[in-house]
Structure formats: structure tokens, C-alpha cells
Coordinates of C-alpha atoms in Angstrom, one line a residue:
Chain X
M732 CA -0.5 23.1 -16.8
S733 CA -3.2 21.9 -14.5
R734 CA -6.8 22.4 -13.8
N735 CA -8.6 22.1 -10.5
P736 CA -12.3 22.8 -11.2
I737 CA -13.5 21.0 -8.0
E738 CA -11.5 23.3 -5.7
D739 CA -13.5 24.2 -2.6
K740 CA -16.8 23.1 -4.3
T741 CA -17.4 20.5 -1.7
A742 CA -16.8 19.9 2.0
V743 CA -16.7 17.1 4.5
V744 CA -19.5 17.8 7.0
G745 CA -19.7 14.6 9.0
I746 CA -17.4 11.9 10.3
G747 CA -18.2 8.7 12.2
W748 CA -16.7 5.5 13.5
T749 CA -17.7 2.3 15.2
E750 CA -15.6 1.0 18.0
I751 CA -12.3 -0.4 16.8
T752 CA -11.8 -4.0 18.0
R753 CA -10.1 -7.3 17.2
R754 CA -13.5 -9.1 17.3
S755 CA -16.6 -7.1 16.6
G756 CA -19.0 -9.9 17.1
V757 CA -21.4 -8.3 14.6
S758 CA -21.8 -8.4 10.8
V759 CA -20.0 -6.0 8.5
L760 CA -23.4 -4.6 7.6
S761 CA -24.0 -3.7 11.2
L762 CA -20.6 -2.0 11.3
A763 CA -21.2 -0.1 8.1
A764 CA -24.7 1.1 9.2
E765 CA -23.4 2.2 12.6
A766 CA -20.5 4.3 11.2
C767 CA -22.6 5.9 8.5
L768 CA -25.4 6.8 11.0
A769 CA -22.8 8.3 13.3
A770 CA -21.3 10.4 10.4
I771 CA -24.7 11.5 9.1
G772 CA -25.8 12.4 12.7
D773 CA -22.5 14.3 13.2
A774 CA -23.4 16.4 10.2
G775 CA -26.8 17.2 11.7
L776 CA -28.5 15.3 9.0
T777 CA -30.7 12.1 8.7
P778 CA -30.5 9.4 6.1
K779 CA -33.4 11.2 4.3
D780 CA -30.9 13.9 3.4
V781 CA -28.5 11.4 1.8
D782 CA -28.7 10.6 -2.0
G783 CA -25.2 9.3 -2.7
L784 CA -23.1 6.4 -1.4
V785 CA -19.5 5.3 -2.2
E786 CA -17.7 2.4 -0.7
Y787 CA -14.5 0.4 -1.4
Q788 CA -13.7 -3.1 -0.4
A789 CA -11.8 -6.3 -1.1
N790 CA -14.8 -8.6 -1.3
D791 CA -15.1 -8.3 2.4
S792 CA -17.8 -5.6 2.9
V793 CA -21.4 -4.5 2.1
G794 CA -22.5 -2.8 -1.1
A795 CA -23.8 0.7 -1.3
L796 CA -27.4 0.0 -2.4
E797 CA -27.7 -2.7 0.3
L798 CA -26.6 -0.3 2.9
A799 CA -28.8 2.5 1.6
D800 CA -31.8 0.2 2.0
V801 CA -30.8 -0.6 5.6
L802 CA -30.3 3.1 6.4
G803 CA -33.6 4.1 4.9
V804 CA -32.2 6.4 2.2
P805 CA -35.3 7.2 0.2
A806 CA -33.7 7.3 -3.2
V807 CA -30.1 6.9 -4.4
N808 CA -28.9 9.3 -7.2
W809 CA -25.3 8.1 -7.2
Y810 CA -23.5 5.1 -5.9
T811 CA -20.2 3.4 -6.6
D812 CA -18.8 0.1 -5.2
I813 CA -15.0 0.1 -5.7
R814 CA -13.1 -3.2 -5.6
G815 CA -9.5 -2.5 -4.6
G816 CA -7.0 -1.7 -1.9
G817 CA -6.0 1.2 0.3
D818 CA -5.4 3.4 -2.6
H819 CA -9.1 4.0 -2.7
A820 CA -9.3 5.6 0.7
V821 CA -8.6 8.8 -1.1
S822 CA -10.3 8.1 -4.5
S823 CA -13.5 7.2 -2.8
V824 CA -13.8 10.6 -1.1
A825 CA -12.6 12.2 -4.4
L826 CA -15.3 10.4 -6.3
A827 CA -17.9 11.6 -3.8
A828 CA -16.6 15.2 -4.3
M829 CA -16.8 14.8 -8.1
A830 CA -20.4 13.3 -7.8
V831 CA -21.5 16.2 -5.6
S832 CA -19.8 19.0 -7.6
S833 CA -21.1 17.7 -10.9
G834 CA -24.6 17.6 -9.6
A835 CA -25.0 13.9 -9.8
C836 CA -26.0 13.9 -6.1
D837 CA -26.2 16.4 -3.3
T838 CA -25.0 14.6 -0.1
C839 CA -22.8 11.5 -0.4
V840 CA -21.7 9.1 2.3
V841 CA -18.3 7.4 1.9
Y842 CA -17.6 4.4 4.1
R843 CA -15.2 1.5 4.7
A844 CA -16.4 -1.4 6.8
L845 CA -14.7 -4.7 7.5
N846 CA -14.2 -7.4 10.0
G847 CA -10.5 -7.3 9.1
R848 CA -9.3 -9.4 12.0
S849 CA -12.1 -11.8 12.9
G850 CA -13.3 -12.2 9.3
H851 CA -11.4 -12.0 6.0
R852 CA -7.7 -11.2 6.9
F853 CA -5.4 -9.3 4.5
G854 CA -2.4 -11.1 5.7
A855 CA -3.7 -14.6 5.0
A856 CA -2.5 -16.6 2.0
K857 CA -5.2 -17.2 -0.5
P858 CA -6.0 -20.2 -2.6
S859 CA -4.7 -19.9 -6.1
T860 CA -4.9 -21.4 -9.5
M861 CA -1.2 -20.6 -9.9
G862 CA -1.7 -18.7 -13.2
G863 CA -1.4 -15.0 -13.8
R864 CA 1.0 -13.2 -11.5
D865 CA 0.8 -16.1 -9.0
Q866 CA 3.0 -18.3 -11.2
W867 CA 5.9 -15.9 -10.8
V868 CA 5.7 -15.3 -7.1
L869 CA 3.9 -18.1 -5.2
P870 CA 6.6 -20.7 -6.0
Y871 CA 9.0 -18.5 -4.1
G872 CA 6.8 -18.1 -1.0
Y873 CA 6.1 -14.5 -1.9
M874 CA 2.5 -14.1 -1.0
V875 CA 1.5 -11.1 1.1
P876 CA 2.0 -7.3 1.3
P877 CA 4.3 -7.4 4.3
Q878 CA 6.8 -9.2 2.0
W879 CA 6.4 -6.8 -0.9
F880 CA 6.9 -3.7 1.2
A881 CA 9.8 -5.3 3.1
M882 CA 11.4 -5.9 -0.3
W883 CA 10.9 -2.2 -1.2
A884 CA 12.1 -1.0 2.2
R885 CA 15.4 -2.9 1.8
T886 CA 16.2 -0.9 -1.4
H887 CA 16.0 2.3 0.6
M888 CA 18.2 0.9 3.4
A889 CA 20.8 -0.3 0.9
R890 CA 20.9 3.0 -1.1
Y891 CA 20.5 5.6 1.6
G892 CA 21.6 3.8 4.7
T893 CA 18.1 4.0 6.3
T894 CA 18.2 2.1 9.6
H895 CA 15.9 -0.1 11.7
E896 CA 15.9 2.6 14.4
Q897 CA 14.6 5.1 11.9
L898 CA 11.8 2.9 10.9
G899 CA 11.2 2.2 14.6
A900 CA 11.0 6.0 15.3
I901 CA 7.8 5.9 13.2
A902 CA 6.2 3.0 15.1
V903 CA 7.2 4.6 18.5
N904 CA 5.9 8.0 17.5
Q905 CA 2.6 6.8 16.2
R906 CA 2.0 4.7 19.3
R907 CA 2.6 7.8 21.4
N908 CA -0.1 9.6 19.4
A909 CA -2.4 6.6 19.9
T910 CA -2.1 6.9 23.7
M911 CA -4.0 10.2 23.2
N912 CA -6.7 8.6 21.1
P913 CA -9.4 6.8 23.0
R914 CA -10.5 5.1 19.8
A915 CA -7.1 3.5 19.1
V916 CA -7.0 -0.3 19.3
F917 CA -3.4 0.0 20.8
Q918 CA -3.0 2.6 23.5
K919 CA -0.1 1.3 25.5
P920 CA 3.2 3.1 24.6
I921 CA 6.1 1.2 23.1
S922 CA 9.8 2.1 23.4
M923 CA 12.6 1.7 20.9
E924 CA 13.8 -1.3 22.9
D925 CA 10.3 -2.9 22.5
Y926 CA 10.5 -2.2 18.8
L927 CA 13.9 -3.6 18.2
S928 CA 13.3 -6.7 20.3
S929 CA 9.9 -7.5 18.7
R930 CA 9.7 -10.5 16.5
W931 CA 10.5 -10.4 12.8
I932 CA 7.7 -10.7 10.3
N933 CA 9.6 -10.2 7.1
E934 CA 13.0 -8.6 7.6
P935 CA 13.6 -5.7 7.7
F936 CA 10.1 -5.5 9.2
H937 CA 9.4 -6.3 12.8
I938 CA 5.8 -6.8 13.9
Y939 CA 5.6 -3.1 14.9
D940 CA 6.4 -2.1 11.4
C941 CA 3.1 -3.7 10.3
T942 CA -0.4 -2.4 10.4
V943 CA -2.9 -3.9 12.9
E944 CA -5.8 -5.7 11.4
V945 CA -9.1 -4.7 13.1
D946 CA -12.9 -5.0 12.9
A947 CA -14.3 -1.6 12.4
A948 CA -16.0 0.9 10.1
C949 CA -15.7 4.6 9.5
A950 CA -17.5 7.1 7.3
V951 CA -17.4 10.7 6.0
V952 CA -20.2 12.8 4.6
V953 CA -19.5 15.0 1.6
T954 CA -21.8 17.8 0.4
S955 CA -21.7 21.0 -1.5
A956 CA -19.8 24.0 -0.1
E957 CA -23.0 26.0 -0.1
R958 CA -25.0 23.5 1.9
A959 CA -22.0 22.9 4.2
Q960 CA -22.2 26.4 5.5
A961 CA -25.7 25.8 6.9
L962 CA -24.7 22.7 8.8
R963 CA -23.5 22.3 12.4
H964 CA -19.7 22.0 12.0
K965 CA -17.1 24.3 10.5
P966 CA -16.9 23.0 6.9
V967 CA -13.7 21.2 6.0
Y968 CA -13.3 22.0 2.3
I969 CA -11.8 19.7 -0.3
K970 CA -9.1 21.7 -1.9
G971 CA -7.9 19.2 -4.4
F972 CA -6.8 15.6 -5.0
A973 CA -4.7 13.4 -7.3
M974 CA -4.4 9.7 -7.8
G975 CA -2.6 7.4 -10.2
S976 CA 0.7 5.7 -10.8
F977 CA 3.5 5.6 -13.3
G978 CA 5.8 2.9 -14.7
R979 CA 4.9 -0.8 -14.6
P980 CA 2.1 -1.6 -12.2
S981 CA 3.9 -4.6 -10.7
W982 CA 5.3 -5.1 -7.2
E983 CA 8.2 -7.1 -8.6
Q984 CA 8.9 -5.1 -11.8
W985 CA 8.7 -1.5 -10.5
A986 CA 11.9 0.1 -11.8
D987 CA 13.1 2.0 -8.7
M988 CA 11.6 0.6 -5.4
T989 CA 13.0 3.5 -3.4
E990 CA 10.2 5.7 -4.8
M991 CA 6.4 5.1 -4.9
Y992 CA 3.3 6.2 -6.9
S993 CA 3.6 9.4 -4.8
K994 CA 6.5 10.7 -6.8
H995 CA 4.0 11.3 -9.6
V996 CA 0.9 11.9 -7.6
G997 CA 2.6 14.4 -5.2
E998 CA 3.7 16.5 -8.2
M999 CA 0.2 16.5 -9.6
L1000 CA -1.4 17.3 -6.3
W1001 CA 0.8 20.3 -5.7
R1002 CA 0.5 21.6 -9.2
R1003 CA -3.3 21.4 -9.0
T1004 CA -3.7 23.0 -5.6
G1005 CA -0.8 25.5 -5.9
L1006 CA 0.4 24.3 -2.6
T1007 CA 3.6 22.5 -1.4
A1008 CA 4.4 20.3 1.5
K1009 CA 5.4 23.5 3.4
D1010 CA 1.7 24.6 3.4
I1011 CA 0.5 21.4 5.2
D1012 CA -0.1 21.7 9.0
V1013 CA -0.9 18.0 9.6
A1014 CA -0.4 15.0 7.4
E1015 CA -2.2 11.6 7.7
V1016 CA 0.0 9.4 5.5
Y1017 CA -1.0 5.9 4.5
D1018 CA 1.0 3.6 6.8
C1019 CA 0.2 0.0 6.0
F1020 CA 3.9 -0.3 7.1
T1021 CA 6.3 2.2 8.6
Y1022 CA 8.3 2.3 5.4
S1023 CA 5.3 3.1 3.2
M1024 CA 4.7 6.3 5.2
M1025 CA 8.4 7.3 5.3
C1026 CA 8.8 6.9 1.5
Q1027 CA 5.7 9.0 0.8
L1028 CA 7.0 11.8 3.1
E1029 CA 9.9 12.0 0.7
D1030 CA 7.9 11.8 -2.4
Y1031 CA 5.4 14.4 -1.3
G1032 CA 8.3 16.7 -0.5
F1033 CA 8.3 16.9 3.3
C1034 CA 12.0 16.1 3.0
A1035 CA 14.5 15.3 0.2
K1036 CA 14.7 11.8 -1.3
G1037 CA 16.8 9.6 0.8
E1038 CA 16.5 11.7 3.9
G1039 CA 13.3 10.2 5.2
G1040 CA 15.2 8.2 7.8
P1041 CA 16.9 11.1 9.6
F1042 CA 13.8 13.2 9.1
V1043 CA 11.4 10.8 11.0
A1044 CA 14.1 10.1 13.7
S1045 CA 14.6 13.9 14.3
G1046 CA 11.2 14.3 15.9
A1047 CA 9.9 16.3 12.9
I1048 CA 6.8 14.0 12.6
A1049 CA 5.9 14.3 16.3
L1050 CA 2.8 16.2 17.4
E1051 CA 5.0 19.2 18.4
G1052 CA 7.3 18.7 15.3
E1053 CA 7.4 20.6 12.1
I1054 CA 4.9 18.3 10.4
P1055 CA 2.8 16.1 12.7
V1056 CA 2.1 12.8 11.0
N1057 CA -0.6 10.2 11.7
T1058 CA -1.8 12.1 14.8
H1059 CA -4.4 9.4 15.6
G1060 CA -1.7 6.6 15.7
G1061 CA -2.3 5.7 12.1
L1062 CA -3.0 2.3 10.7
L1063 CA -0.2 1.0 12.8
S1064 CA -1.8 1.9 16.1
E1065 CA -5.4 3.2 15.7
G1066 CA -6.2 0.3 13.4
Y1067 CA -6.4 -0.7 9.8
I1068 CA -9.7 0.7 8.6
H1069 CA -8.0 0.6 5.2
G1070 CA -7.1 4.2 5.3
L1071 CA -10.5 6.0 5.5
N1072 CA -9.8 6.7 9.1
H1073 CA -7.0 9.0 8.0
S1074 CA -9.7 11.3 6.5
C1075 CA -11.8 11.2 9.7
E1076 CA -8.7 12.2 11.7
A1077 CA -7.8 15.0 9.3
V1078 CA -11.3 16.4 9.6
S1079 CA -11.2 16.2 13.5
Q1080 CA -7.9 18.0 13.4
L1081 CA -9.1 20.8 11.1
R1082 CA -12.2 21.3 13.2
G1083 CA -10.1 21.5 16.3
D1084 CA -11.8 18.5 17.8
A1085 CA -8.8 16.2 18.3
G1086 CA -8.6 16.6 22.1
Q1087 CA -5.2 15.9 23.7
R1088 CA -3.6 15.2 20.3
Q1089 CA -4.8 18.4 18.7
V1090 CA -2.3 20.2 16.4
R1091 CA -2.8 23.8 17.4
G1092 CA -4.1 26.0 14.6
A1093 CA -4.2 23.3 12.0
Q1094 CA -5.9 24.6 8.9
T1095 CA -4.6 22.5 6.0
A1096 CA -4.2 18.7 6.0
L1097 CA -2.9 16.2 3.6
V1098 CA -4.3 12.7 3.5
T1099 CA -2.7 10.0 1.4
S1100 CA -3.8 6.5 0.6
G1101 CA -2.2 3.5 -1.0
A1102 CA 1.6 3.0 -1.3
G1103 CA 4.0 1.3 -3.5
I1104 CA 2.7 1.1 -7.1
L1105 CA -0.6 3.0 -6.6
G1106 CA -2.3 5.6 -4.5
G1107 CA -3.7 9.1 -4.1
G1108 CA -3.5 12.2 -2.1
I1109 CA -6.2 14.8 -1.0
V1110 CA -5.9 18.2 0.7
Y1111 CA -8.6 19.4 3.1
H1112 CA -8.7 22.8 4.6
T1113 CA -10.8 25.2 6.6
K1114 CA -11.2 28.9 5.9
Chain K
M167 CA 4.3 -30.4 1.9
P168 CA 5.2 -29.5 -1.8
K169 CA 5.6 -26.0 -2.9
P170 CA 3.0 -24.7 -5.3
V171 CA 3.7 -25.4 -9.0
P172 CA 3.3 -22.8 -11.8
A173 CA 0.3 -23.2 -14.1
P174 CA 1.5 -21.7 -17.4
S175 CA -0.7 -20.0 -19.9
E176 CA -0.3 -20.1 -23.6
L177 CA 1.8 -16.9 -23.2
T178 CA 4.1 -18.1 -20.5
K179 CA 4.4 -21.8 -21.6
P180 CA 7.6 -21.3 -23.6
F181 CA 9.3 -19.8 -20.5
W182 CA 8.3 -22.7 -18.2
D183 CA 8.9 -25.4 -20.9
A184 CA 12.5 -24.1 -21.1
V185 CA 12.9 -24.1 -17.3
D186 CA 11.7 -27.7 -17.2
S187 CA 14.7 -28.5 -19.4
R188 CA 16.9 -26.4 -17.2
R189 CA 17.3 -23.5 -19.5
L190 CA 16.5 -19.8 -18.8
V191 CA 14.8 -17.9 -21.7
I192 CA 13.3 -14.4 -21.5
Q193 CA 10.8 -12.9 -23.9
R194 CA 12.3 -10.3 -26.2
C195 CA 10.8 -7.8 -28.6
Q196 CA 12.1 -8.6 -32.1
G197 CA 11.4 -5.0 -33.2
C198 CA 13.2 -2.9 -30.5
R199 CA 15.1 -5.8 -28.9
R200 CA 13.8 -5.0 -25.4
Y201 CA 13.5 -7.9 -22.9
H202 CA 10.2 -8.4 -21.1
H203 CA 9.5 -10.4 -18.0
P204 CA 6.9 -11.6 -17.1
P205 CA 6.0 -12.1 -20.8
V206 CA 3.7 -9.6 -22.4
E207 CA 1.3 -9.6 -25.4
L208 CA 2.6 -6.3 -26.8
C209 CA 5.9 -4.5 -26.4
A210 CA 5.1 -1.4 -24.3
K211 CA 8.2 0.3 -25.8
C212 CA 7.4 0.0 -29.5
L213 CA 4.0 -1.6 -29.6
S214 CA 5.2 -4.5 -31.7
S215 CA 3.6 -7.9 -31.1
D216 CA 6.6 -9.7 -32.7
L217 CA 7.9 -11.2 -29.5
A218 CA 10.1 -14.3 -29.1
F219 CA 11.9 -16.2 -26.3
E220 CA 15.7 -16.0 -26.3
P221 CA 18.3 -17.6 -24.1
V222 CA 19.9 -15.4 -21.5
S223 CA 23.1 -15.8 -19.5
G224 CA 21.4 -16.5 -16.2
R225 CA 23.7 -14.1 -14.5
G226 CA 22.6 -11.1 -12.5
S227 CA 22.8 -9.5 -9.1
I228 CA 20.5 -9.1 -6.1
Y229 CA 18.5 -5.9 -6.4
S230 CA 16.7 -6.4 -3.1
F231 CA 15.6 -9.1 -0.7
T232 CA 13.5 -9.9 2.3
I233 CA 13.7 -12.7 4.8
T234 CA 10.4 -14.2 5.7
H235 CA 9.8 -15.4 9.2
D236 CA 6.0 -15.5 9.2
A237 CA 4.9 -17.6 6.2
R238 CA 1.2 -18.3 6.2
Q239 CA 1.5 -21.4 4.0
P240 CA 2.7 -24.8 5.2
A241 CA 5.2 -25.5 2.4
F242 CA 7.0 -22.3 3.4
A243 CA 6.4 -22.3 7.1
E244 CA 8.5 -25.5 7.1
I245 CA 11.5 -23.9 5.7
Q246 CA 11.4 -20.4 7.3
P247 CA 13.3 -18.2 7.7
Y248 CA 13.9 -18.0 4.0
T249 CA 15.1 -15.4 1.5
V250 CA 13.0 -13.9 -1.3
A251 CA 15.1 -11.7 -3.6
V252 CA 14.5 -9.6 -6.7
V253 CA 17.3 -10.5 -9.1
E254 CA 18.3 -8.0 -11.8
L255 CA 19.5 -9.9 -14.9
E256 CA 22.6 -8.6 -16.5
E257 CA 21.0 -8.3 -19.9
Q258 CA 19.0 -5.2 -19.2
P259 CA 18.7 -2.6 -16.3
G260 CA 15.5 -3.3 -14.5
L261 CA 15.0 -6.8 -15.9
Y262 CA 13.9 -8.4 -12.6
M263 CA 13.0 -11.9 -11.6
L264 CA 11.9 -13.2 -8.3
S265 CA 14.0 -15.9 -6.6
N266 CA 14.9 -17.5 -3.4
I267 CA 18.7 -17.7 -2.7
P268 CA 18.8 -21.3 -1.5
G269 CA 22.0 -22.6 0.1
V270 CA 23.0 -19.2 1.5
P271 CA 22.3 -18.5 5.2
T272 CA 19.8 -15.7 5.4
G273 CA 22.2 -13.6 7.3
D274 CA 24.8 -13.7 4.5
V275 CA 22.5 -12.4 1.7
K276 CA 23.5 -8.9 0.6
S277 CA 22.1 -6.4 -1.9
G278 CA 24.3 -6.2 -5.0
M279 CA 25.5 -9.8 -4.6
P280 CA 26.4 -11.4 -8.0
V281 CA 24.2 -14.5 -8.6
E282 CA 23.6 -17.0 -11.3
V283 CA 20.7 -19.2 -12.2
T284 CA 20.1 -22.8 -11.0
F285 CA 17.0 -24.9 -11.2
E286 CA 15.0 -26.4 -8.4
E287 CA 12.8 -29.5 -9.1
V288 CA 9.6 -28.7 -7.2
V289 CA 7.8 -31.8 -8.2
P290 CA 9.1 -34.6 -10.5
G291 CA 9.8 -33.0 -13.9
R292 CA 8.7 -29.5 -12.9
F293 CA 11.4 -26.9 -12.2
I294 CA 11.6 -23.3 -11.1
P295 CA 14.5 -21.0 -11.7
Q296 CA 16.5 -20.1 -8.5
F297 CA 19.6 -18.1 -8.0
Q298 CA 22.8 -18.8 -6.1
P299 CA 26.0 -16.9 -5.5
S300 CA 28.0 -16.6 -8.7
R301 CA 30.9 -19.0 -9.0
R302 CA 32.7 -16.7 -11.5
R303 CA 35.1 -14.2 -10.2

């Protein structure tokens, strides 16, 4: 049994980005303001029309009320500052949809802004008091997400025979997509030889298996379905979403590391929306690492469990394949705007605005966020 | 450069005290007999708070592993590449502990490899459990 009372009650009407760089030279506040103004302008609105803001961050960004003040939003009726990881790339948009559909606010901007390369870096080891979880992992030099996901990827390789070349097929394909994305931070193609000869970060991950840290911001504007119809772009409706987890929320104690949060969330999402993976025309799947994306493809049902390797290597995920994935180059090649850029790309695709990398006739898109122990998925579509 | 040393809490102190005397103990629910690691306040299986630390065999197998080439901390940058493994203890399916596999060349580590506990003195008097290939046949 499942309910989906938010179905098609809201739509994304604006998207915006800053330039994506390795050194912005400006504050995170400047980045946030620029991306939000771009998204609000894209919708044909001004900050006077905005009354809600949602953002997520890891103590590396600017709060919603501070940004509202800078933008000149006259009054805020809803705001939420989320502290957390990439799982919130979907839940932040979902929260905006809930706030708008409940009547808490009318037009809500969702943003993620960070100087992720020149400022606070995710890959950096942090100072620790050596209590809590740290006492179990730091004495072993187990510090950062590229290690946790490499550990998980190995279980899939050991059980299903997944190969380095199959992981490499993801990196190579996404870079190819990025060559058609003028925003992408990496636009030079890479070959399988480049991938296989690149340096190890944490085996089985080469450097090309890992996301690229960038300085950037992006934003989406969510409003009611009624209001969306009067605005300048074809509305991209929010069909449904799911987020959550199951089992022990621990990177070291997760019972079966060949499956992720998405085993549960995928089931919930399809039950709520009445859709399946077969109904999706384009998928932007959270790719902090190649393996994170591949495992989610299995969990959301694009292929059977264990067949992710052959599936990605078959060309199925290419722009002209059966399910184009990470059409902008993803976090691996467009840049790590912590996953909110996946929603911006999905909206571009559904509007038919994606230029050279446009998936012809795309009407329904899946965006996922997070990986491993937690995350979410959201379905956008046009009518 | 020394490795970081655990800072036990009241909950985890019995584990680390045992390790400092080169013994491996794991918290176990006295109600349903389920093992828990890291230690918990309440058994998620039966909701009992009657939990005690019991000796375990120290034997298990490598569930998974990764080899780190890009450590961002001096103590580990010095020794890279090094293995980090999830070891599944033989007492219970899914009873995992993190470990390095010292003494084994990184290229020789395999998923499923039988291992047994050993203890590494990180600073004088303070130990951490580590696992090495099992000497038993």
C-alpha cells in the first residue's frame, strides 16, 4: 500500500548555475546568490516572488535566511537548513515540494553552494577527538568516503565478477557526455587506456572513479502546478519521491555491501509513482564514485542485481543507449555540486534544452542522491 | 608519526581495556545472545539493555578490503599502500570489525581469506586489534 498525495502538485520552473571551477575566487555567499538569481530569472520571476528557501550543506555554505536577505526576498514563509551529505540533493527538493503543496510557501528556491575545491574539501582528513565512530576506523587509516565506497565496490567484484573495465566504462561514458556540456569542469575525453593507467586512489578505485571537487553553486525553483502553467518554461512536474535507508546506518556494519539504500528506496519510489525503471527516459544517478552509480542502477531495477557491470559496459547507459545516465557528465565530470546539479540537468533534458547531449523525446527522468547507507530518488516529468 | 589512539567512552571502555591486555571481547546481549559491534546501549533485536562483553575466538575471514594509496594523514601516508579490511568474525554472520592486514603484501590479500586476531601496540601500553592470515589449517 502506498500514498502519493504530492503527485504533480508542484513543478520545477527555474534552474540556474554559476560557472563550475576549481577556484572560484569569490565567497560561497556570492556563488549562492548568483545561482539563485539565475534560477529565479530562468523562471521569469524576481526575488520578490520567492517566499521559501531550502539548502543543504556540510558546514561549508550559507544559510537560507542570510541568503534571503542578500537576495532581497521580502518575507520568508518557509526555510530549512539541512546539515548532511549528498543524500539531501533529493530530499531538499522534496522538502520544497512538500512546503509548496502544503501551503507553507508558494515559491521555494533550493540551492547548494560550496567552494568544494578551494575551500573545505570533502576528501580531507578532519581533526578528531577519537571517540564515537572514529575510535573504530581512524586507527586503521580509514578516513574518507573514497575508502568506504572502494570497500563496498570490492564486495560486488568478489561476488559478481565485476571488473575494473566495467567501472571504467562509466567514467569514460560520462566524460564523453561532458564533452557536450559547456558547463562541465572536465571536457577532454578519456579512453579506457587512460582510465586503466590512471593512478590508484583506493583500490579498486582509480582517480577517474572519483568525483571531482569543484567550486560552484546551482539552484532550482519549485512552485505550485497551477502557478507553473503561467510561467515561461514548460513545467517539469514532480511526480513523486522517496528517501530513507534500512539496516544498520553504518559504513562498516552494513550487512550486504553489494546493495545500497536504493534497494529499499527504489521499491518505495516505484510503488508510490506506479512506475518502474522501464518508464524512465533519462536517469541522473548520484555518482560520487563510479560504483555508487552502478549499484544504484541495479537497485532501482534498470538491470538485475549483479549485472550492473555488463550492463554499463554494453553501452546501455550511453546517450543513444536504452537508458542514458548522467547526461551532463555527472559528478565525475561536470563537477561535485553535491548532487543538486543532477536535478538541474534532468530539468534541462525534460524541457528539451540540453543541446548536443539532448535525449530525444525525454519526458520522464529519475534523479537519485546519496549512495551506500542513505539516499533518495525523485521522478520528474512533463505532460 | 604515531597512529591515532582510540578515546574510549564508558560504553566502549571494556572493549579497549581487554584489547590493551591483548584479549578480544565483543559485547553480547544476555537476553537473545546476539553479538553487537561496535557496542550499543540497547539490543536492537530484543530491546534488552542487559549487555555484557564476552571473549570471542578472534577468528574470522576477510569480507572485503581496499588498498589505500592516497592517505591524507601523515601517519598513514608513511606506510601506504596499506590494506583496510572488513573482517567478519566467525561467531555470527555480519559481525564485522575493521582491520589492517599487516604483514601481508597488499597484492596478496583476498576476499574470503581466513584470518585471526593479533594486537598492535600503537603507543606504549595502548593496543588495537589487527588481523593476520590464519595459522590454522
